[in-house]
Amino acid sequence: MKISLEQNITIMDPCACLVIACHEQGQRTANAQKIEESSGGFLSRFLASRDFTAEPGQCQLLYGVPGIGAERLLLVGVGSGEKLADGKLQKAARALGQTIAKAQLTDVSLALCDVSIAHRSMSEAMEIWLRGILDAQYRFDQHKKPAKHPRRSLEQIHVLPAPENSATNQEEMQGAIATALAITKANDWARDLANQPGNICTPSWLAEQAVHMAAQRGIESEVLGPAEMEELGMHLLLGVAQGSRQEPRLIVLHYRGGAADAAPIVLVGKGLTFDAGGISLKPADKMDEMKYDMCGGAAALAAIQAAADLALPLNITVIVPASENLPDGQATKPGDIHRSMAGLSVEIINTDAEGRLILADALTYAKRFHPDVVIDMATLTGACIIALGHQTAAVLGNHEGLVAELLHAGRSSQDRAWELPLFEDYQEQLKSPFADLSNVGGRPAGTITAACFLSRFTEDYRWAHLDIAGVAWQSGENKGATGRPVPLLVHFLRQRAKAV
């Protein structure tokens, strides 16, 4: 995929497909007005038919428009002439991407810099337009037989800037293009990892992919196996894995783009490559989707990839505890007690609450790197879906500033999160009569008590937790991983890089 910022191309020049924004009847963007004049009123006549109302999310591909050099004209609706709000911008960008993908266009020219976006610069808006287009190109069909007529993919995007762009704005636009490409590449890789079936994506396979990616970018890598985990006392991680024939792995990557003495940002991602629930077996319905229980780990790996591709001046460490959670004669049983790397004993009330167990040992391991901040991400609780649905991730943490940064990054990237409380009162639900704490706190406030469990292992540093259970994948006709929260993480890292 090539994206170029064109300085000497106008909307009247020949091109394969020109994309312009279109307001509702009677209102026009600057580029739409130019085409209206050159085409002898074609747009007015077309809009008068009411076949296209220009609402956000509507697109229309037209051929043979008079007076312009483009072979095709693609209209993307943006609603009224007022500044476009974030939600409508995202809806329009997604619709544009889907239209381009469905039409199998290979070359498009974007004349969208004349659309006013509320609270966003031109370059910020362009990043969202581009991500909507690129995201729709994603396909995961490597396990299907080749199609008789292979789909054509988008190969070239020309970005036509507004005439009043200054050199500074051009630099910002180039940055937006680079960010959109890096996020999409990372997001697609995270989706590829998560969409693989569990018989391929095992803990060792996931580790191999991480090491391969790291080697291509000069990122340091280390993979720990059961012997090293035993030596470290990681009996929570080992306890989850003991019901599987697949050995667990602890994947550790170091990207060193910052000063040698700068404390790293540590990203910890849950890497359950398949979660049957263990002895507390899950219902059969949709259990196939439990291959997505490693989406947090995939996102963490993808984020460090994007940071390296963008050459961010940061030090970043990624830790991914990877295992399966299956039932067999050696599996952890409800009522068993395991001791964590931190020395706390945990009574396992429900073996299906395993993600917090492997994260606990990984979060303890993170302490040795003397982190600036630690952020973990995990498909941790079904309760998060009940609370926030499939639109929004949950964020909780022990540092208000870090939580605020993540919320801002979510808004900026349109990969949104919402804060839930982490009051000390909730810790009461984790009390155990036989161990230092229980791994579940009952049904009330399930997302919060899961984070409370993790907080017991993060008391020595600034930490935040992202529960992505509702946003990491989607079911139904369009089943598949989304890659979230890769956009949020990349925007967080870019904001951190700007402050260096």
Coordinates of C-alpha atoms in Angstrom, one line a residue:
M1 CA 0.0 0.0 0.0
K2 CA 1.4 3.4 -1.0
I3 CA -0.1 6.7 0.3
S4 CA 1.3 9.9 -1.2
L5 CA 0.6 13.5 -0.3
E6 CA 0.2 15.3 -3.6
Q7 CA 1.0 19.0 -3.9
N8 CA 0.5 19.5 -7.6
I9 CA -2.7 17.6 -8.4
T10 CA -6.1 19.2 -8.5
I11 CA -9.5 17.7 -8.3
M12 CA -9.9 18.4 -12.0
D13 CA -6.9 16.3 -13.1
P14 CA -7.3 12.8 -14.5
C15 CA -7.4 10.0 -11.9
A16 CA -9.0 6.6 -11.4
C17 CA -11.4 7.6 -8.7
L18 CA -11.9 11.0 -7.0
V19 CA -13.4 11.0 -3.5
I20 CA -15.2 14.1 -2.3
A21 CA -17.4 14.9 0.7
C22 CA -21.0 15.8 0.1
H23 CA -23.3 17.7 2.4
E24 CA -27.0 17.4 2.4
Q25 CA -29.1 19.1 -0.3
G26 CA -28.4 22.8 -0.7
Q27 CA -25.0 22.7 1.1
R28 CA -21.6 22.0 -0.5
T29 CA -18.0 21.6 0.4
A30 CA -15.5 23.7 -1.5
N31 CA -14.5 20.7 -3.7
A32 CA -18.2 19.8 -4.3
Q33 CA -18.9 23.4 -5.4
K34 CA -16.0 23.2 -7.9
I35 CA -17.3 20.0 -9.4
E36 CA -20.9 21.4 -9.5
E37 CA -19.6 24.3 -11.6
S38 CA -17.4 22.3 -13.9
S39 CA -20.1 19.6 -14.5
G40 CA -22.8 22.1 -15.3
G41 CA -24.9 21.4 -12.2
F42 CA -24.6 17.6 -12.3
L43 CA -24.4 17.3 -8.5
S44 CA -27.6 19.4 -8.0
R45 CA -29.5 17.2 -10.4
F46 CA -28.2 14.0 -8.8
L47 CA -29.0 15.1 -5.3
A48 CA -32.5 16.2 -6.3
S49 CA -33.3 12.6 -7.2
R50 CA -33.0 11.8 -3.5
D51 CA -31.3 8.5 -4.3
F52 CA -28.4 9.8 -2.2
T53 CA -29.2 12.0 0.9
A54 CA -25.5 12.6 2.0
E55 CA -26.1 11.4 5.5
P56 CA -23.0 10.2 7.3
G57 CA -22.4 6.6 6.4
Q58 CA -23.9 6.9 2.9
C59 CA -21.6 6.6 -0.1
Q60 CA -22.3 6.7 -3.9
L61 CA -20.0 5.7 -6.7
L62 CA -20.7 7.6 -10.0
Y63 CA -19.4 7.1 -13.5
G64 CA -19.1 9.5 -16.4
V65 CA -19.5 12.7 -14.5
P66 CA -19.1 15.5 -17.1
G67 CA -16.5 18.2 -16.8
I68 CA -14.0 16.4 -14.6
G69 CA -10.9 14.2 -15.3
A70 CA -11.8 11.4 -12.9
E71 CA -13.1 8.1 -14.3
R72 CA -15.2 7.7 -11.2
L73 CA -16.5 10.1 -8.6
L74 CA -17.1 8.7 -5.1
L75 CA -19.4 10.8 -2.9
V76 CA -19.2 10.3 0.9
G77 CA -22.0 11.8 2.9
V78 CA -21.1 14.1 5.8
G79 CA -24.5 15.3 6.8
S80 CA -25.3 19.0 7.4
G81 CA -22.9 21.8 6.8
E82 CA -22.0 22.1 10.5
K83 CA -18.6 20.8 11.7
L84 CA -18.7 17.0 11.7
A85 CA -18.7 15.4 15.1
D86 CA -16.3 12.5 16.0
G87 CA -19.0 9.8 15.8
K88 CA -20.2 10.9 12.4
L89 CA -16.7 11.2 11.1
Q90 CA -15.9 7.6 12.1
K91 CA -19.2 6.4 10.6
A92 CA -18.4 8.2 7.3
A93 CA -14.8 6.9 7.3
R94 CA -15.9 3.3 7.8
A95 CA -18.6 3.6 5.1
L96 CA -16.0 5.0 2.7
G97 CA -13.6 2.2 3.4
Q98 CA -16.3 -0.5 2.9
T99 CA -17.4 1.1 -0.4
I100 CA -13.9 1.2 -1.7
A101 CA -13.3 -2.4 -0.7
K102 CA -16.6 -3.6 -2.2
A103 CA -15.9 -1.9 -5.5
Q104 CA -12.4 -3.3 -5.5
L105 CA -10.9 0.0 -6.3
T106 CA -7.1 -0.1 -6.7
D107 CA -6.3 3.7 -6.9
V108 CA -8.2 6.5 -5.2
S109 CA -7.6 10.3 -4.8
L110 CA -8.9 11.8 -1.6
A111 CA -10.1 15.4 -1.7
L112 CA -11.4 15.5 1.9
C113 CA -9.4 18.3 3.4
D114 CA -12.3 20.7 3.0
V115 CA -14.5 19.0 5.6
S116 CA -14.6 20.8 8.9
I117 CA -14.3 18.4 11.8
A118 CA -15.2 19.5 15.3
H119 CA -12.2 19.7 17.7
R120 CA -9.8 18.1 15.2
S121 CA -7.1 19.5 13.0
M122 CA -7.0 18.6 9.3
S123 CA -4.2 16.1 9.8
E124 CA -6.0 14.4 12.7
A125 CA -9.1 14.1 10.5
M126 CA -7.1 12.7 7.6
E127 CA -5.6 10.0 9.9
I128 CA -9.2 8.8 10.7
W129 CA -10.2 8.9 7.0
L130 CA -7.2 6.8 6.1
R131 CA -7.7 4.3 8.9
G132 CA -11.3 3.8 7.8
I133 CA -10.2 3.0 4.3
L134 CA -7.3 0.8 5.2
D135 CA -9.2 -1.1 7.9
A136 CA -11.8 -2.2 5.4
Q137 CA -9.1 -3.8 3.2
Y138 CA -8.4 -6.4 5.9
R139 CA -9.1 -10.0 5.0
F140 CA -8.3 -13.3 6.8
D141 CA -8.7 -16.0 4.2
Q142 CA -5.3 -17.9 4.4
H143 CA -7.1 -21.1 5.3
K144 CA -9.5 -21.0 2.4
K145 CA -8.8 -22.4 -1.1
P146 CA -7.8 -19.7 -3.6
A147 CA -10.7 -17.9 -5.2
K148 CA -11.2 -18.4 -9.0
H149 CA -11.3 -14.6 -9.4
P150 CA -9.0 -13.0 -6.7
R151 CA -10.1 -9.8 -5.2
R152 CA -8.4 -6.6 -6.3
S153 CA -6.9 -4.7 -3.4
L154 CA -6.3 -1.0 -2.9
E155 CA -2.7 -0.2 -4.0
Q156 CA -2.5 3.6 -4.1
I157 CA -4.0 6.5 -2.2
H158 CA -3.4 10.1 -3.3
V159 CA -4.1 12.7 -0.6
L160 CA -5.0 16.0 -2.1
P161 CA -4.4 18.7 0.5
A162 CA -6.4 21.9 0.8
P163 CA -5.0 24.8 -1.2
E164 CA -4.3 26.8 1.9
N165 CA -2.0 24.2 3.4
S166 CA 1.2 25.6 4.8
A167 CA 4.5 23.8 5.0
T168 CA 3.8 23.0 8.6
N169 CA 0.5 21.5 7.8
Q170 CA 2.1 19.4 5.1
E171 CA 4.5 18.0 7.7
E172 CA 1.6 17.3 10.0
M173 CA -0.2 15.6 7.2
Q174 CA 2.8 13.4 6.5
G175 CA 2.8 12.5 10.1
A176 CA -0.8 11.5 9.9
I177 CA -0.2 9.3 6.9
A178 CA 2.7 7.6 8.7
T179 CA 0.6 7.0 11.8
A180 CA -2.3 5.7 9.9
L181 CA -0.1 3.2 8.1
A182 CA 1.7 2.1 11.3
I183 CA -1.5 1.7 13.2
T184 CA -3.1 -0.3 10.4
K185 CA -0.1 -2.6 9.9
A186 CA 0.0 -3.3 13.6
N187 CA -3.7 -3.6 13.9
D188 CA -3.8 -6.1 11.0
W189 CA -1.0 -8.2 12.5
A190 CA -2.9 -8.3 15.9
R191 CA -6.0 -9.4 14.0
D192 CA -4.0 -12.1 12.1
L193 CA -2.6 -13.5 15.3
A194 CA -6.0 -13.6 17.0
N195 CA -7.9 -15.0 14.1
Q196 CA -5.6 -18.0 13.8
P197 CA -7.3 -21.2 15.2
G198 CA -6.1 -22.6 18.5
N199 CA -4.5 -25.6 16.9
I200 CA -2.0 -23.2 15.2
C201 CA -1.8 -20.3 17.6
T202 CA -0.4 -22.1 20.6
P203 CA 1.8 -20.4 23.3
S204 CA 5.0 -21.5 21.5
W205 CA 3.7 -20.5 18.1
L206 CA 2.8 -17.0 19.5
A207 CA 6.3 -16.7 21.0
E208 CA 7.8 -17.6 17.6
Q209 CA 5.8 -14.9 15.8
A210 CA 6.8 -12.3 18.4
V211 CA 10.5 -13.2 18.2
H212 CA 10.4 -13.1 14.4
M213 CA 8.7 -9.7 14.4
A214 CA 11.3 -8.4 16.9
A215 CA 14.3 -9.7 14.9
Q216 CA 13.1 -7.7 11.8
R217 CA 13.1 -4.5 13.8
G218 CA 16.1 -4.8 16.1
I219 CA 13.8 -5.4 19.2
E220 CA 15.4 -7.5 21.9
S221 CA 13.5 -10.7 22.7
E222 CA 13.5 -13.4 25.4
V223 CA 11.1 -16.3 25.9
L224 CA 10.8 -18.1 29.2
G225 CA 9.5 -21.6 29.5
P226 CA 8.2 -23.7 32.4
A227 CA 11.7 -24.3 34.0
E228 CA 12.4 -20.6 34.2
M229 CA 8.9 -19.9 35.5
E230 CA 9.3 -22.6 38.2
E231 CA 12.6 -21.0 39.3
L232 CA 10.8 -17.6 39.5
G233 CA 7.9 -19.0 41.5
M234 CA 5.3 -18.2 38.8
H235 CA 2.9 -20.8 40.1
L236 CA -0.2 -18.9 39.1
L237 CA 0.8 -19.0 35.4
L238 CA 2.0 -22.6 35.8
G239 CA -1.2 -23.6 37.5
V240 CA -3.4 -22.3 34.7
A241 CA -1.2 -24.1 32.1
Q242 CA -1.0 -27.5 33.9
G243 CA -4.2 -28.8 32.3
S244 CA -2.8 -28.4 28.8
R245 CA -0.3 -30.4 26.8
Q246 CA 1.0 -27.1 25.4
E247 CA 3.7 -25.6 27.5
P248 CA 3.3 -22.0 28.6
R249 CA 5.6 -19.2 27.5
L250 CA 6.5 -15.8 28.9
I251 CA 7.3 -13.5 26.0
V252 CA 9.5 -10.5 26.8
L253 CA 10.4 -7.8 24.2
H254 CA 12.5 -4.7 24.7
Y255 CA 12.4 -1.7 22.3
R256 CA 15.1 0.8 23.2
G257 CA 14.3 4.0 21.3
G258 CA 14.8 6.4 24.2
A259 CA 17.6 7.5 26.4
A260 CA 19.6 4.7 28.0
D261 CA 18.6 5.8 31.5
A262 CA 14.9 6.4 30.7
A263 CA 12.5 4.1 32.6
P264 CA 10.5 2.0 30.2
I265 CA 6.8 1.9 29.5
V266 CA 5.7 -1.7 30.2
L267 CA 2.8 -3.2 28.3
V268 CA 1.5 -6.5 29.6
G269 CA -1.0 -8.5 27.5
K270 CA -3.0 -11.6 28.4
G271 CA -2.1 -14.4 26.0
L272 CA -4.6 -17.2 26.6
T273 CA -4.4 -18.9 23.2
F274 CA -7.4 -21.0 24.0
D275 CA -9.6 -20.8 27.1
A276 CA -12.0 -23.7 27.7
G277 CA -12.5 -22.6 31.3
G278 CA -10.5 -25.5 32.8
I279 CA -12.4 -27.6 35.2
S280 CA -15.0 -24.8 35.5
L281 CA -15.8 -25.6 31.9
K282 CA -17.4 -23.0 29.7
P283 CA -20.7 -23.6 27.8
A284 CA -20.2 -25.1 24.3
D285 CA -22.0 -22.2 22.6
K286 CA -19.4 -19.9 21.1
M287 CA -16.5 -21.6 22.8
D288 CA -14.8 -21.4 19.4
E289 CA -14.4 -17.7 20.1
M290 CA -12.2 -18.4 23.1
K291 CA -9.2 -18.4 20.7
Y292 CA -9.6 -14.6 21.0
D293 CA -8.6 -14.7 24.7
M294 CA -5.1 -13.7 23.6
C295 CA -6.2 -10.5 22.0
G296 CA -4.6 -8.5 24.8
G297 CA -1.3 -10.2 24.1
A298 CA -1.6 -9.6 20.4
A299 CA -2.3 -5.9 21.0
A300 CA 0.7 -5.5 23.2
L301 CA 2.9 -7.1 20.6
A302 CA 1.4 -5.0 17.8
A303 CA 1.9 -1.8 19.8
I304 CA 5.6 -2.4 20.2
Q305 CA 5.8 -3.1 16.5
A306 CA 4.2 0.2 15.7
A307 CA 6.5 2.0 18.1
A308 CA 9.5 0.6 16.3
D309 CA 8.0 1.4 12.8
L310 CA 7.4 5.0 13.9
A311 CA 10.9 5.1 15.5
L312 CA 9.4 6.6 18.7
P313 CA 12.0 8.0 21.2
L314 CA 10.8 5.7 24.0
N315 CA 11.9 2.6 25.8
I316 CA 9.1 0.0 25.8
T317 CA 8.9 -3.4 27.2
V318 CA 6.2 -5.9 26.4
I319 CA 5.4 -8.9 28.5
V320 CA 2.9 -11.6 27.3
P321 CA 2.1 -14.6 29.5
A322 CA 0.9 -17.2 27.1
S323 CA -0.9 -20.5 27.9
E324 CA -4.0 -22.6 27.3
N325 CA -6.7 -23.2 29.9
L326 CA -8.0 -26.8 29.5
P327 CA -9.4 -29.5 31.6
D328 CA -7.6 -32.8 32.2
G329 CA -6.5 -34.9 35.1
Q330 CA -3.7 -32.5 36.0
A331 CA -5.7 -29.3 35.7
T332 CA -6.1 -27.0 38.6
K333 CA -9.3 -27.8 40.5
P334 CA -11.7 -25.3 42.2
G335 CA -10.5 -25.0 45.8
D336 CA -6.8 -25.5 44.9
I337 CA -4.3 -22.9 46.3
H338 CA -1.4 -21.6 44.3
R339 CA 1.3 -19.2 45.4
S340 CA 2.2 -16.3 43.1
M341 CA 5.6 -15.0 42.2
A342 CA 4.9 -12.1 44.6
G343 CA 4.4 -14.6 47.4
L344 CA 0.7 -14.2 47.9
S345 CA -1.4 -17.4 48.1
V346 CA -4.5 -17.5 45.9
E347 CA -7.5 -19.8 46.4
I348 CA -8.8 -20.8 43.0
I349 CA -12.6 -20.6 43.3
N350 CA -13.3 -20.6 39.6
T351 CA -10.7 -21.9 37.1
D352 CA -12.3 -19.8 34.4
A353 CA -11.0 -16.7 36.1
E354 CA -7.6 -17.6 34.8
G355 CA -6.6 -14.4 33.0
R356 CA -6.0 -12.5 36.2
L357 CA -3.8 -15.3 37.5
I358 CA -1.3 -15.3 34.6
L359 CA -1.4 -11.5 34.5
A360 CA -0.6 -11.4 38.2
D361 CA 2.7 -13.2 37.7
A362 CA 3.5 -11.1 34.6
L363 CA 2.8 -7.9 36.5
T364 CA 5.1 -9.0 39.3
Y365 CA 7.8 -9.8 36.7
A366 CA 7.4 -6.3 35.3
K367 CA 8.7 -4.8 38.6
R368 CA 12.3 -5.8 37.7
F369 CA 12.4 -3.4 34.8
H370 CA 11.8 -0.4 37.1
P371 CA 9.0 0.9 34.9
D372 CA 7.8 4.4 34.4
V373 CA 4.3 3.1 34.0
V374 CA 2.7 -0.4 33.4
I375 CA -0.4 -0.9 31.4
D376 CA -2.0 -4.3 31.0
M377 CA -4.7 -5.2 28.5
A378 CA -6.9 -8.3 28.7
T379 CA -10.1 -9.9 27.5
L380 CA -10.7 -10.3 31.2
T381 CA -14.4 -10.3 32.2
G382 CA -17.8 -10.9 30.7
A383 CA -19.0 -8.3 33.2
C384 CA -17.3 -5.6 31.2
I385 CA -19.6 -6.4 28.2
I386 CA -22.6 -6.1 30.5
A387 CA -21.3 -2.7 31.8
L388 CA -20.1 -1.1 28.6
G389 CA -21.2 -3.2 25.7
H390 CA -19.1 -3.8 22.6
Q391 CA -18.4 -0.2 22.0
T392 CA -16.1 0.8 24.9
A393 CA -13.2 -0.7 26.8
A394 CA -12.9 -0.3 30.6
V395 CA -9.9 1.4 32.2
L396 CA -9.0 1.2 35.9
G397 CA -5.8 2.0 37.7
N398 CA -3.9 3.3 40.7
H399 CA -2.7 6.5 39.1
E400 CA -5.2 9.2 38.0
G401 CA -2.8 10.8 35.6
L402 CA -2.1 7.6 33.7
V403 CA -5.8 6.8 33.5
A404 CA -6.5 10.3 32.2
E405 CA -3.8 9.8 29.5
L406 CA -5.4 6.5 28.3
L407 CA -8.8 8.1 28.2
H408 CA -7.4 11.0 26.1
A409 CA -5.7 8.5 23.8
G410 CA -9.0 6.6 23.4
R411 CA -10.8 9.8 22.4
S412 CA -8.0 10.9 20.1
S413 CA -7.8 7.5 18.3
Q414 CA -11.6 6.9 18.4
D415 CA -10.7 3.6 20.2
R416 CA -12.6 4.7 23.3
A417 CA -12.4 3.6 27.0
W418 CA -14.3 4.6 30.1
E419 CA -13.1 4.7 33.7
L420 CA -14.5 2.4 36.3
P421 CA -13.8 2.9 40.0
L422 CA -11.2 1.0 42.0
F423 CA -12.3 1.8 45.5
E424 CA -10.7 -0.1 48.4
D425 CA -14.2 -1.3 49.5
Y426 CA -14.3 -3.7 46.6
Q427 CA -11.2 -5.6 47.9
E428 CA -13.5 -7.1 50.6
Q429 CA -15.0 -9.4 47.9
L430 CA -11.7 -11.1 47.3
K431 CA -11.2 -12.4 50.9
S432 CA -10.5 -16.1 51.3
P433 CA -10.7 -18.1 54.6
F434 CA -7.8 -20.3 53.4
A435 CA -5.5 -18.1 51.4
D436 CA -4.3 -14.5 51.1
L437 CA -7.0 -13.8 48.5
S438 CA -9.5 -15.5 46.2
N439 CA -9.4 -15.3 42.5
V440 CA -13.0 -14.2 42.2
G441 CA -15.2 -11.8 44.1
G442 CA -18.7 -13.0 43.1
R443 CA -21.0 -11.6 40.5
P444 CA -21.3 -8.0 41.7
A445 CA -18.9 -5.6 40.1
G446 CA -17.0 -8.4 38.3
T447 CA -14.8 -6.1 36.2
I448 CA -13.9 -4.0 39.2
T449 CA -13.0 -7.0 41.5
A450 CA -10.9 -8.5 38.7
A451 CA -8.9 -5.2 38.5
C452 CA -8.8 -5.2 42.3
F453 CA -7.1 -8.6 42.2
L454 CA -4.5 -7.3 39.7
S455 CA -3.9 -4.2 41.8
R456 CA -2.6 -6.4 44.6
F457 CA 0.4 -7.1 42.4
T458 CA 1.0 -3.6 41.1
E459 CA 1.5 -1.6 44.4
D460 CA 5.1 -0.7 43.6
Y461 CA 4.5 1.3 40.4
R462 CA 2.0 3.4 38.4
W463 CA -0.4 1.0 36.7
A464 CA -3.6 0.9 34.6
H465 CA -5.7 -2.0 33.4
L466 CA -7.7 -2.1 30.1
D467 CA -10.5 -4.7 30.1
I468 CA -11.1 -5.2 26.4
A469 CA -13.5 -8.2 26.6
G470 CA -16.3 -6.3 24.7
V471 CA -14.2 -4.7 22.0
A472 CA -11.4 -7.2 21.0
W473 CA -13.5 -9.2 18.6
Q474 CA -17.0 -9.3 17.1
S475 CA -19.3 -12.3 16.6
G476 CA -21.9 -13.1 14.0
E477 CA -21.7 -12.6 10.2
N478 CA -18.5 -10.5 10.5
K479 CA -16.9 -12.6 13.2
G480 CA -13.3 -11.7 13.7
A481 CA -10.7 -9.8 15.8
T482 CA -10.8 -6.0 15.7
G483 CA -7.3 -5.3 16.8
R484 CA -8.4 -3.0 19.6
P485 CA -6.9 -1.5 21.6
V486 CA -3.9 -1.1 19.2
P487 CA -5.0 2.4 18.1
L488 CA -5.5 3.6 21.7
L489 CA -2.0 2.3 22.6
V490 CA -0.3 3.8 19.6
H491 CA -1.8 7.2 20.3
F492 CA -0.8 6.9 24.0
L493 CA 2.8 6.1 23.0
R494 CA 2.9 8.9 20.4
Q495 CA 1.7 11.4 23.0
R496 CA 4.4 10.2 25.4
A497 CA 7.0 10.5 22.6
K498 CA 6.0 14.2 22.0
A499 CA 6.7 14.9 25.6
V500 CA 10.2 13.6 25.5

